[in-house]
Amino acid sequence: MEIKDFEVEQWMNLWETKCTHNVAETCVYSLSLDQLFELTGGDKQAFLDAFAARRLTYGDIEGRPDLLSGIAKLYRTVAPEHIIPTHGAAGANALVLSTLVNPGDHVVSVMPTYQQLYSIPEMCGAAVDVLHLEKENGYHVDVEALDALCTPETKVICINNPDNPTGALLDGETLRAIVEVARKNDAWLHCDEVYRHLNQTDEYAESVVDLYDKGVTTSSMSKVWSLAGIRLGWCVTKDEQLRRDLLSHRDYNLISCGLFDEAVGAYALAHADAILDRSRRIVRENLVTLLEWVESEPHLSVVPPEAGTTALVYYDYDIPSYDFCTDMVKFNGAFVTPGDCFEEPKSFRVGYGYSDDTAN
C-alpha cells in the first residue's frame, strides 16, 4: 500500500543529529536512568540486578501487570484489561487506525495535527474529510463544523488533545460535545493524547476513553514522562471486540514489547507524581521564556499554547517554511520544524520542553 511521506519525521531524521539546539524536540527534556532513580529516590542497583537475573523471554505478551496498573491510574474508569502496550504512540496510532479503517470507510480528522491521523486512514483506502483548526478559534475544534462533516456513514473521528503542533487543549465540555457528535453517528472517536497531563494549569485533563464507550485513546512514555528511548506506548479501549481485533493485528507486527522497556515504564509510572511535577515545571517555566521571545520579535506571532510541549509560531517574511528552517539550522544550529510539515505555511513548530535549565 502506498502512503504519503511522513513530513515531520523525515525532517527530524534529516537534521536532529546535526543541529546544536534541538528545539524541534517535542519530549520534555529526556531523563537518563541515573536521573530517573535520583528523581524518584529508588534503588537503581537493585533494579538492574533484578533485571540482569531475568531470562530474556518475550515476557508478558499482553503487557506486564504492574505496567498496565500504572497506565490505568492515569484515567478515571480504565482497568488494566482495557490497555494494549505498543512500540510508542506512533505504534499505537498505527495499530488503532489500521485495525478500524477499511477501504471505502469515511474518516474525519482535524488539521493541523500529527500526520498519522489522516495519512494512515488514506493509506487504508478511506475517504478522509479534514476539519481545519482555525487560529482565530485558538485551534479548538469547532463542534458545529465537525457535526456538518460527519454522517451516519462516518467510521472514525480522529482528534489530538492536546494538539500537536499548536498546543490547543479541548476542555471537558468540548470533549463531551464531540462525543455526542460521534455517538449520534455511531462513529469511533480516536484521540491521540500523548501530551495529556501537561496542562499550563492544574486542572484535570479529561480522556475520551472515560467519556464514550467507542472512545479509543493512545499515548506513550515519551513526551510527558521523558522516556522516549524505551519506545513504549499504549492504546486503550473498553470495547471487547475491538480489543480482540487490536491484539489480533498486533500479533502480526509486534507480538510483545521489550522486557526492559516495560520494566522501566512500570517503575516510572509507580513514581508518576515525581516525574509529572518535573515535567510541568519545565514546560511552564520554558513557555514563559518562549512567549517573551516571540513578543520581542516584531515579525513573529503565536497563539499561546494551553498544554503540551509545542507551539506553532508564525512569521511574516516571504520565505517558504522549509527554506526558513533550513537556513536557521545552518546559520546558528537552531533546529525547529517547518510549518509546511503540518500544511501550515509561513510558520514553524518549536518545542519548549528541550531543556530543564529553565533559567537559560
Coordinates of N, CA, C and O in Angstrom, one line a residue, residues 61-62 95 244-256:
I61 N 3.0 -11.2 27.2 CA 2.6 -10.9 25.8 C 1.7 -9.7 25.8 O 1.8 -8.8 24.9
E62 N 0.7 -9.6 26.6 CA -0.3 -8.6 26.6 C 0.0 -7.4 27.6 O -0.8 -6.5 27.8
L95 N -1.6 1.0 14.9 CA -2.4 -0.2 15.2 C -3.9 0.1 15.2 O -4.7 -0.6 14.6
R244 N -10.0 -7.3 21.1 CA -9.6 -8.6 20.4 C -9.0 -8.4 19.0 O -8.0 -9.0 18.7
D245 N -9.6 -7.5 18.3 CA -9.1 -7.2 16.9 C -7.8 -6.5 17.0 O -6.9 -6.8 16.2
L246 N -7.6 -5.6 17.9 CA -6.3 -4.9 18.1 C -5.2 -5.9 18.4 O -4.1 -5.9 17.8
L247 N -5.5 -6.8 19.3 CA -4.5 -7.8 19.7 C -4.2 -8.8 18.5 O -3.0 -9.2 18.3
S248 N -5.2 -9.1 17.7 CA -5.0 -10.0 16.6 C -4.1 -9.3 15.5 O -3.2 -9.9 15.0
H249 N -4.3 -8.0 15.3 CA -3.5 -7.2 14.4 C -2.0 -7.1 14.9 O -1.1 -7.3 14.2
R250 N -2.0 -6.9 16.2 CA -0.7 -6.8 16.9 C 0.2 -8.0 16.8 O 1.4 -8.0 16.7
D251 N -0.5 -9.2 16.8 CA 0.2 -10.5 16.6 C 1.1 -10.5 15.3 O 2.1 -11.2 15.3
Y252 N 0.6 -9.8 14.3 CA 1.3 -9.8 13.0 C 2.6 -9.0 13.0 O 3.5 -9.2 12.2
N253 N 2.6 -7.9 13.8 CA 3.7 -7.0 13.7 C 4.4 -6.6 15.0 O 5.4 -5.7 14.9
L254 N 4.0 -7.2 16.1 CA 4.7 -6.7 17.4 C 4.9 -7.9 18.3 O 6.0 -8.0 18.8
I255 N 4.0 -8.7 18.5 CA 4.0 -9.9 19.5 C 4.0 -9.3 20.9 O 3.0 -9.5 21.6
S256 N 5.1 -8.7 21.3 CA 5.1 -8.1 22.7 C 6.1 -7.0 22.7 O 6.9 -6.8 21.7

